[in-house]
Short mmCIF file of C-alpha atoms in Angstrom, two decimals:
data_model
loop_
_atom_site.label_atom_id
_atom_site.label_comp_id
_atom_site.label_asym_id
_atom_site.label_seq_id
_atom_site.Cartn_x
_atom_site.Cartn_y
_atom_site.Cartn_z
CA UNK A 7 0.00 -0.02 -0.01
CA UNK A 8 1.36 3.46 -0.94
CA UNK A 9 2.18 6.18 1.49
CA UNK A 10 -0.52 8.33 -0.11
CA UNK A 11 -3.15 5.64 0.39
CA UNK A 12 -2.16 5.15 4.03
CA UNK A 13 -1.95 8.86 4.76
CA UNK A 14 -4.89 10.41 6.69
CA UNK A 15 -6.76 13.15 4.84
CA UNK A 16 -9.47 15.68 5.05
CA UNK A 17 -12.88 14.25 4.07
CA UNK A 18 -14.30 17.33 2.37
CA UNK A 19 -13.33 20.46 0.68
CA UNK A 20 -15.01 22.68 3.33
CA UNK A 21 -13.42 20.61 6.05
CA UNK A 22 -10.07 21.45 4.66
CA UNK A 23 -10.87 25.18 4.21
CA UNK A 24 -12.37 25.46 7.73
CA UNK A 25 -9.31 23.77 9.22
CA UNK A 26 -6.98 26.17 7.34
CA UNK A 27 -9.13 29.10 8.46
CA UNK A 28 -8.91 27.74 11.97
CA UNK A 29 -5.16 27.62 11.73
CA UNK A 30 -4.97 31.27 10.52
CA UNK A 31 -7.54 32.78 12.87
CA UNK A 32 -5.78 33.25 16.14
CA UNK A 33 -4.61 35.83 18.74
CA UNK A 34 -3.12 38.01 16.02
CA UNK A 35 -6.68 38.61 14.74
CA UNK A 36 -8.04 39.45 18.14
CA UNK A 37 -5.42 41.21 20.25
CA UNK A 38 -3.15 42.68 17.59
CA UNK A 39 -5.25 43.58 14.49
CA UNK A 40 -7.75 45.80 16.28
CA UNK A 41 -4.85 47.62 18.02
CA UNK A 42 -3.11 48.21 14.78
CA UNK A 43 -6.28 49.45 13.15
CA UNK A 44 -6.69 51.88 16.08
CA UNK A 45 -3.00 52.96 16.19
CA UNK A 46 -2.63 53.54 12.54
CA UNK A 47 -5.90 55.29 11.74
CA UNK A 48 -8.66 52.97 10.76
CA UNK A 49 -9.00 52.78 7.05
CA UNK A 50 -5.59 54.20 6.64
CA UNK A 51 -4.24 50.89 7.97
CA UNK A 52 -6.92 48.69 6.32
CA UNK A 53 -6.17 49.78 2.72
CA UNK A 54 -2.54 48.53 2.67
CA UNK A 55 -3.53 45.47 4.81
CA UNK A 56 -6.09 44.35 2.25
CA UNK A 57 -3.58 44.91 -0.51
CA UNK A 58 -1.05 42.60 1.25
CA UNK A 59 -3.70 40.01 2.08
CA UNK A 60 -4.48 39.88 -1.66
CA UNK A 61 -0.76 39.49 -2.50
CA UNK A 62 0.02 36.73 0.07
CA UNK A 63 -3.32 34.98 -0.48
CA UNK A 64 -2.74 34.71 -4.22
CA UNK A 65 0.93 33.53 -3.93
CA UNK A 66 2.28 32.30 -0.56
CA UNK A 67 -0.82 30.44 0.65
CA UNK A 68 -1.29 28.80 -2.74
CA UNK A 69 2.38 27.91 -2.88
CA UNK A 70 2.51 26.26 0.54
CA UNK A 71 -0.70 24.31 0.04
CA UNK A 72 0.57 23.09 -3.37
CA UNK A 73 3.97 22.12 -2.03
CA UNK A 74 2.33 19.95 0.70
CA UNK A 75 -0.23 18.39 -1.59
CA UNK A 76 2.21 17.74 -4.44
CA UNK A 77 4.59 15.88 -2.19
CA UNK A 78 2.06 14.39 0.28
CA UNK A 79 4.48 15.35 3.10
CA UNK A 80 5.10 17.77 5.85
CA UNK A 81 7.98 20.24 5.61
CA UNK A 82 10.82 17.71 5.90
CA UNK A 83 9.56 15.46 3.16
CA UNK A 84 8.18 18.24 1.01
CA UNK A 85 11.53 20.26 1.15
CA UNK A 86 13.39 16.97 0.46
CA UNK A 87 11.26 16.16 -2.52
CA UNK A 88 11.59 19.65 -3.96
CA UNK A 89 15.34 19.57 -3.55
CA UNK A 90 15.56 16.02 -4.99
CA UNK A 91 14.60 17.55 -8.38
CA UNK A 92 18.04 19.07 -8.27
CA UNK A 93 19.72 15.98 -6.69
CA UNK A 94 19.78 17.47 -3.21
CA UNK A 95 17.18 15.52 -1.26
CA UNK A 96 19.20 15.24 1.96
CA UNK A 97 19.88 18.96 2.02
CA UNK A 98 16.19 19.74 1.50
CA UNK A 99 15.17 17.43 4.29
CA UNK A 100 17.75 18.98 6.71
CA UNK A 101 16.45 22.42 5.87
CA UNK A 102 12.90 21.19 6.43
CA UNK A 103 13.57 20.54 10.13
CA UNK A 104 13.72 24.33 10.60
CA UNK A 105 10.02 25.04 10.10
CA UNK A 106 9.07 21.80 11.95
CA UNK A 107 11.01 22.80 15.06
CA UNK A 108 9.79 26.39 14.65
CA UNK A 109 6.17 25.20 14.58
CA UNK A 110 6.73 23.10 17.72
CA UNK A 111 8.39 25.91 19.55
CA UNK A 112 5.61 28.30 18.60
CA UNK A 113 3.11 25.65 19.66
CA UNK A 114 4.67 25.39 23.08
CA UNK A 115 4.58 29.10 23.67
CA UNK A 116 1.05 29.32 22.28
CA UNK A 117 0.01 26.55 24.73
CA UNK A 118 0.57 28.97 27.58
CA UNK A 119 -1.71 31.53 26.00
CA UNK A 120 -4.41 28.92 25.27
CA UNK A 121 -4.07 27.91 28.91
CA UNK A 122 -4.82 31.51 29.98
CA UNK A 123 -7.86 31.55 27.70
CA UNK A 124 -9.17 28.28 29.16
CA UNK A 125 -8.88 29.81 32.67
CA UNK A 126 -10.67 33.02 31.66
CA UNK A 127 -13.44 31.12 29.90
CA UNK A 128 -13.96 29.09 33.10
CA UNK A 129 -14.00 32.37 35.12
CA UNK A 130 -16.51 33.81 32.69
CA UNK A 131 -18.63 30.69 33.01
CA UNK A 132 -18.80 30.62 36.82
CA UNK A 133 -19.15 34.40 37.19
CA UNK A 134 -15.60 35.03 38.58
CA UNK A 135 -14.69 37.25 35.72
CA UNK A 136 -17.73 39.53 36.09
CA UNK A 137 -17.29 39.60 39.93
CA UNK A 138 -13.97 41.39 39.45
CA UNK A 139 -16.04 44.37 38.27
CA UNK A 140 -14.04 47.36 37.07
CA UNK A 141 -11.47 47.33 39.78
CA UNK A 142 -8.26 47.51 37.67
CA UNK A 143 -6.09 46.52 40.55
CA UNK A 144 -8.02 43.16 40.97
CA UNK A 145 -8.15 42.63 37.13
CA UNK A 146 -4.35 43.27 36.74
CA UNK A 147 -3.44 41.17 39.74
CA UNK A 148 -5.50 38.23 38.44
CA UNK A 149 -3.73 38.25 35.12
CA UNK A 150 -0.29 38.79 36.65
CA UNK A 151 -0.97 35.80 38.85
CA UNK A 152 -1.93 33.77 35.81
CA UNK A 153 0.87 34.72 33.39
CA UNK A 154 3.77 33.97 35.60
CA UNK A 155 6.06 31.06 36.39
CA UNK A 156 3.93 28.03 37.32
CA UNK A 157 0.91 30.36 37.59
CA UNK A 158 -1.55 28.49 35.47
CA UNK A 159 -0.54 24.83 35.61
CA UNK A 160 -4.02 23.41 35.94
CA UNK A 161 -5.65 25.18 33.03
CA UNK A 162 -2.58 24.77 30.83
CA UNK A 163 -2.79 20.97 31.29
CA UNK A 164 -6.60 21.07 30.63
CA UNK A 165 -6.04 23.04 27.45
CA UNK A 166 -3.42 20.64 26.17
CA UNK A 167 -5.56 17.59 27.05
CA UNK A 168 -8.29 18.95 24.91
CA UNK A 169 -5.95 19.88 22.11
CA UNK A 170 -4.35 16.44 21.96
CA UNK A 171 -7.50 14.59 22.38
CA UNK A 172 -8.79 16.27 19.19
CA UNK A 173 -5.53 15.39 17.44
CA UNK A 174 -5.61 11.76 18.53
CA UNK A 175 -8.75 11.16 16.47
CA UNK A 176 -6.87 12.00 13.30
CA UNK A 177 -7.13 14.52 10.50
CA UNK A 178 -10.57 13.62 9.28
CA UNK A 179 -12.06 12.30 12.48
CA UNK A 180 -10.65 14.88 14.88
CA UNK A 181 -9.15 18.02 13.34
CA UNK A 182 -11.75 18.38 10.55
CA UNK A 183 -14.72 17.64 12.81
CA UNK A 184 -13.55 20.07 15.47
CA UNK A 185 -13.04 22.90 13.02
CA UNK A 186 -16.46 22.21 11.44
CA UNK A 187 -17.97 22.96 14.80
CA UNK A 188 -15.71 25.69 16.17
CA UNK A 189 -15.20 27.88 13.10
CA UNK A 190 -18.89 28.42 12.21
CA UNK A 191 -19.74 28.98 15.93
CA UNK A 192 -16.86 31.47 16.23
CA UNK A 193 -18.08 33.55 13.28
CA UNK A 194 -21.70 33.40 14.40
CA UNK A 195 -20.94 34.49 17.96
CA UNK A 196 -18.53 37.20 16.91
CA UNK A 197 -21.16 38.55 14.52
CA UNK A 198 -23.69 38.46 17.41
CA UNK A 199 -21.35 40.42 19.59
CA UNK A 200 -20.84 42.94 16.85
CA UNK A 201 -24.62 43.50 16.53
CA UNK A 202 -24.98 43.93 20.31
CA UNK A 203 -22.07 46.48 20.39
CA UNK A 204 -23.87 48.66 17.91
CA UNK A 205 -26.65 49.25 20.43
CA UNK A 206 -24.29 50.78 23.10
CA UNK A 207 -24.05 54.51 23.49
CA UNK A 208 -20.71 55.84 22.27
CA UNK A 209 -20.03 52.84 19.99
CA UNK A 210 -20.52 55.04 17.00
CA UNK A 211 -17.27 56.90 17.70
CA UNK A 212 -15.45 53.63 17.24
CA UNK A 213 -17.14 52.81 13.94
CA UNK A 214 -16.33 56.34 12.60
CA UNK A 215 -12.72 55.92 13.51
CA UNK A 216 -12.47 52.51 11.78
CA UNK A 217 -13.74 53.94 8.51
CA UNK A 218 -11.63 57.14 8.65
CA UNK A 219 -8.96 57.55 5.91
CA UNK A 220 -6.02 59.86 6.39
CA UNK A 221 -4.20 60.24 3.02
CA UNK A 222 -1.29 61.82 4.74
CA UNK A 223 -0.76 58.70 6.92
CA UNK A 224 -0.46 56.53 3.88
CA UNK A 225 2.94 58.22 3.17
CA UNK A 226 4.42 56.68 6.40
CA UNK A 227 6.71 53.74 5.42
CA UNK A 228 6.20 52.09 8.82
CA UNK A 229 2.40 51.92 8.25
CA UNK A 230 3.04 49.76 5.14
CA UNK A 231 5.60 47.61 7.01
CA UNK A 232 3.22 46.84 9.93
CA UNK A 233 0.27 46.29 7.61
CA UNK A 234 2.43 43.83 5.65
CA UNK A 235 3.59 42.07 8.83
CA UNK A 236 0.05 41.69 10.13
CA UNK A 237 -1.20 40.25 6.83
CA UNK A 238 1.92 37.97 6.58
CA UNK A 239 1.68 36.47 10.08
CA UNK A 240 -2.08 36.40 10.19
CA UNK A 241 -2.27 34.21 7.04
CA UNK A 242 0.03 31.62 8.60
CA UNK A 243 2.65 31.34 5.89
CA UNK A 244 5.65 29.91 7.73
CA UNK A 245 6.53 26.82 5.78
CA UNK A 246 4.83 24.49 8.21
CA UNK A 247 1.10 24.60 9.08
CA UNK A 248 -0.24 25.41 5.63
CA UNK A 249 2.17 22.82 4.08
CA UNK A 250 0.94 20.08 6.42
CA UNK A 251 -2.76 20.74 5.84
CA UNK A 252 -2.11 20.97 2.13
CA UNK A 253 -0.58 17.54 2.26
CA UNK A 254 -3.94 16.16 3.48
CA UNK A 255 -5.96 17.88 0.69
CA UNK A 256 -7.67 15.95 -2.16
CA UNK A 257 -6.10 16.12 -5.67
CA UNK A 258 -9.55 16.66 -7.08
CA UNK A 259 -10.00 20.05 -5.33
CA UNK A 260 -8.72 23.57 -6.47
CA UNK A 261 -5.98 25.01 -4.26
CA UNK A 262 -6.34 28.60 -5.65
CA UNK A 263 -10.02 28.56 -4.72
CA UNK A 264 -9.30 27.15 -1.28
CA UNK A 265 -6.54 29.75 -0.75
CA UNK A 266 -8.94 32.54 -1.62
CA UNK A 267 -11.50 31.33 0.96
CA UNK A 268 -8.81 31.07 3.68
CA UNK A 269 -7.60 34.61 3.02
CA UNK A 270 -11.15 35.92 2.82
CA UNK A 271 -12.41 34.35 6.09
CA UNK A 272 -9.27 35.13 8.02
CA UNK A 273 -9.71 38.79 6.98
CA UNK A 274 -13.33 38.74 7.93
CA UNK A 275 -12.52 37.27 11.36
CA UNK A 276 -10.00 40.05 11.92
CA UNK A 277 -12.52 42.69 10.79
CA UNK A 278 -15.18 41.18 13.12
CA UNK A 279 -12.81 41.41 15.99
CA UNK A 280 -12.11 45.07 15.16
CA UNK A 281 -15.70 45.87 14.83
CA UNK A 282 -16.36 44.35 18.26
CA UNK A 283 -13.33 45.59 20.22
CA UNK A 284 -12.79 49.15 18.94
CA UNK A 285 -16.45 50.25 19.29
CA UNK A 286 -16.62 48.42 22.65
CA UNK A 287 -13.60 50.31 23.98
CA UNK A 288 -15.14 53.60 22.66
CA UNK A 289 -18.47 52.71 24.39
CA UNK A 290 -16.64 52.10 27.58
CA UNK A 291 -14.75 55.36 27.40
CA UNK A 292 -11.40 53.50 27.16
CA UNK A 293 -8.51 54.23 24.76
CA UNK A 294 -7.31 51.35 22.62
CA UNK A 295 -3.63 52.26 23.32
CA UNK A 296 -2.12 48.84 23.57
CA UNK A 297 -2.42 45.37 22.08
CA UNK A 298 -1.30 41.88 23.13
CA UNK A 299 -2.48 39.97 26.16
CA UNK A 300 -3.10 43.20 28.24
CA UNK A 301 -5.90 44.19 25.70
CA UNK A 302 -7.74 40.94 26.01
CA UNK A 303 -7.17 39.87 29.58
CA UNK A 304 -7.08 43.32 31.32
CA UNK A 305 -8.64 46.17 29.35
CA UNK A 306 -11.47 44.27 27.65
CA UNK A 307 -12.39 42.54 30.90
CA UNK A 308 -12.73 45.96 32.50
CA UNK A 309 -14.83 47.25 29.57
CA UNK A 310 -17.11 44.20 29.33
CA UNK A 311 -17.73 44.23 33.12
CA UNK A 312 -19.04 47.84 32.84
CA UNK A 313 -21.50 47.01 30.06
CA UNK A 314 -25.19 46.08 30.40
CA UNK A 315 -25.13 42.28 30.21
CA UNK A 316 -21.41 42.28 30.68
CA UNK A 317 -21.26 38.81 32.16
CA UNK A 318 -22.80 37.29 29.04
CA UNK A 319 -20.67 39.40 26.73
CA UNK A 320 -17.53 38.27 28.53
CA UNK A 321 -18.58 34.62 28.29
CA UNK A 322 -19.37 34.79 24.59
CA UNK A 323 -16.10 36.68 23.87
CA UNK A 324 -13.87 34.20 25.71
CA UNK A 325 -15.61 31.29 24.03
CA UNK A 326 -14.82 32.81 20.61
CA UNK A 327 -11.23 33.38 21.66
CA UNK A 328 -11.00 29.83 22.99
CA UNK A 329 -12.08 28.44 19.62
CA UNK A 330 -9.61 30.69 17.75
CA UNK A 331 -6.78 29.72 19.99
CA UNK A 332 -7.50 26.01 20.03
CA UNK A 333 -7.84 25.59 16.28
CA UNK A 334 -4.51 27.37 15.73
CA UNK A 335 -2.76 25.26 18.42
CA UNK A 336 -3.95 22.07 16.80
CA UNK A 337 -2.36 23.11 13.53
CA UNK A 338 0.90 24.07 15.09
CA UNK A 339 1.38 20.73 16.88
CA UNK A 340 0.18 18.71 13.79
CA UNK A 341 3.43 19.58 12.01
CA UNK A 342 5.60 17.70 14.51
CA UNK A 343 3.13 14.91 14.88
CA UNK A 344 3.21 14.31 11.24
CA UNK A 345 7.03 14.40 11.26
CA UNK A 346 7.18 11.71 13.97
CA UNK A 347 4.75 9.57 11.95
CA UNK A 348 6.76 9.98 8.82
CA UNK A 349 10.29 9.65 10.16
CA UNK A 350 9.85 7.16 12.97
CA UNK A 351 6.81 5.32 11.56
CA UNK A 352 4.84 5.83 14.68
CA UNK A 353 1.11 5.29 14.85
CA UNK A 354 -1.08 8.39 15.13
CA UNK A 355 -1.86 8.04 18.86
CA UNK A 356 1.74 7.20 19.73
CA UNK A 357 3.01 10.28 17.86
CA UNK A 358 0.45 12.46 19.55
CA UNK A 359 1.47 11.09 22.90
CA UNK A 360 5.13 11.82 22.36
CA UNK A 361 4.50 15.42 21.24
CA UNK A 362 1.93 15.83 24.06
CA UNK A 363 4.56 14.87 26.65
CA UNK A 364 7.13 17.26 25.17
CA UNK A 365 4.73 20.08 24.75
CA UNK A 366 3.16 19.86 28.19
CA UNK A 367 6.49 19.51 30.01
CA UNK A 368 8.16 22.50 28.23
CA UNK A 369 5.14 24.75 28.29
CA UNK A 370 4.76 24.28 32.00
CA UNK A 371 8.43 25.29 32.47
CA UNK A 372 8.44 28.37 30.25
CA UNK A 373 5.41 30.23 31.71
CA UNK A 374 7.54 32.93 33.19
CA UNK A 375 9.29 33.69 29.83
CA UNK A 376 6.59 32.96 27.36
CA UNK A 377 6.57 36.45 25.89
CA UNK A 378 10.26 36.44 25.07
CA UNK A 379 9.93 32.86 23.83
CA UNK A 380 7.21 33.74 21.41
CA UNK A 381 9.05 36.90 20.23
CA UNK A 382 12.12 34.87 19.19
CA UNK A 383 10.17 32.27 17.33
CA UNK A 384 7.78 34.71 15.55
CA UNK A 385 10.44 37.27 14.64
CA UNK A 386 13.06 34.90 13.33
CA UNK A 387 11.88 31.27 12.75
CA UNK A 388 8.43 31.83 11.22
CA UNK A 389 9.47 34.24 8.42
CA UNK A 390 12.56 32.09 7.84
CA UNK A 391 10.32 28.99 7.30
CA UNK A 392 8.14 30.96 4.87
CA UNK A 393 11.29 32.14 3.01
CA UNK A 394 12.70 28.63 2.81
CA UNK A 395 9.39 27.15 1.63
CA UNK A 396 9.23 29.78 -1.10
CA UNK A 397 12.74 29.19 -2.19
CA UNK A 398 12.36 25.39 -2.33
CA UNK A 399 9.09 25.51 -4.19
CA UNK A 400 9.38 28.46 -6.51
CA UNK A 401 13.16 28.58 -7.13
CA UNK A 402 14.44 25.02 -6.64
CA UNK A 403 11.52 22.81 -7.79
CA UNK A 404 11.06 25.09 -10.81
CA UNK A 405 8.27 26.40 -12.92
CA UNK A 406 7.01 23.17 -14.46
CA UNK A 407 6.70 21.44 -11.13
CA UNK A 408 5.00 24.43 -9.49
CA UNK A 409 2.42 25.01 -12.25
CA UNK A 410 1.56 21.30 -12.39
CA UNK A 411 1.10 21.20 -8.59
CA UNK A 412 -1.00 24.39 -8.46
CA UNK A 413 -3.17 23.57 -11.44
CA UNK A 414 -4.11 20.04 -10.32
CA UNK A 415 -7.81 19.83 -9.71
CA UNK A 416 -8.68 23.30 -11.17
CA UNK A 417 -11.10 23.91 -13.98
CA UNK A 418 -9.07 26.73 -15.50
CA UNK A 419 -5.23 26.93 -15.17
CA UNK A 420 -3.90 29.74 -13.03
CA UNK A 421 -2.84 32.91 -14.89
CA UNK A 422 0.60 33.59 -16.20
CA UNK A 423 1.10 36.22 -13.46
CA UNK A 424 1.23 33.59 -10.69
CA UNK A 425 4.71 32.16 -11.11
CA UNK A 426 6.77 35.39 -11.47
CA UNK A 427 4.71 37.17 -8.77
CA UNK A 428 5.31 34.24 -6.40
CA UNK A 429 8.93 33.64 -7.33
CA UNK A 430 10.11 37.27 -7.17
CA UNK A 431 7.70 39.41 -5.23
CA UNK A 432 6.38 36.92 -2.64
CA UNK A 433 9.79 35.47 -1.84
CA UNK A 434 11.19 39.04 -1.50
CA UNK A 435 8.33 39.81 0.89
CA UNK A 436 9.24 36.77 3.01
CA UNK A 437 12.82 38.02 3.14
CA UNK A 438 11.55 41.48 4.06
CA UNK A 439 9.45 39.96 6.87
CA UNK A 440 12.58 38.40 8.35
CA UNK A 441 14.76 41.45 8.06
CA UNK A 442 12.19 44.05 9.14
CA UNK A 443 11.09 41.88 12.06
CA UNK A 444 14.66 41.67 13.25
CA UNK A 445 15.33 45.39 12.91
CA UNK A 446 12.02 46.51 14.47
CA UNK A 447 11.56 43.88 17.08
CA UNK A 448 8.66 42.21 15.29
CA UNK A 449 6.15 43.38 12.79
CA UNK A 450 3.38 40.85 13.21
#
């Protein structure tokens, strides 16, 4: 029996698309995107952001999906097969370990964040979150006591138990099924939150700000750099997660179409988050002056607790965040699980158990340094993985291989623009993400 026949796979086109959307929709959409929209002037930020989403969605996402599907492998095998076309399989496989280890490192750091989310969802469920009221000292102390060394052991273990339980059921039986539930519910609940926020006095100021355009602001080069960085990292091009999900995608389906849907719904999720958070902050009389964990676990808790129906709003919000975090975490860990299955020929459950043991042990130990941990991985390893995937696919594998991989399953072949735009512009953008991130201390 061939490796392709034995290999697990998504059972439907929309199962694949929803899983890819789930991998892309994460904390960047919720605690960074609204902050950047606020900091850089609403539509002034959104215009370049949309432009970069279009660029990356029509090049990088397609390329990584096609690389995975054409080789039926994760990054190690995919890079190896691409390099084998030039007689350099072992070199390609060696390079492929970089995005695999990067994905595992990012997953370990992200585990701590998802553990915080599980705790705050539980607090929202039992009323503990609302009971903190708008006492900022209490709210800040609760988060500081959570995001510290050994501060959230119980909920971190619970979060990882749920994550790895989903993964143990396989790609079709676990990952696809989970995303088919969580992603539609996330969008439905976020839309419901958005509708509710429109009824609050003062929310209109937030909407007006979002749709304000300052032509002078468009001349600032940093605006374009941060808009690019947000699009680049939000769409999860890192040479790992999109490659691995692509390797489970049917040959009969269109990758360009799937990539468009992923880019569209990831952007929609980010916009929904902005349309909830920015007007909510305006209604609460608070300035959206910071992003990151502080926005979600401190300032928004304060704002929600001051709203009519704040207990329900907090519960719905953290359920949405929980689904966003969990679907991304599953994707990040899947890369290393597949690598163990491929290289050590482990069964699915055994590979998940090994990665679960590593992920749980390390994430428990790094709780005090998770911010620095995540910065190193996201600034250096993620864009490097995207750059390497771009080089191996578009430069090393070559035009004939690329076009055959991308056009498989499509009704009409992709346009002549695709290959040069991907080979030269997208790969240059991946290099820019690495260099600019290093110089500016992160751009996404």
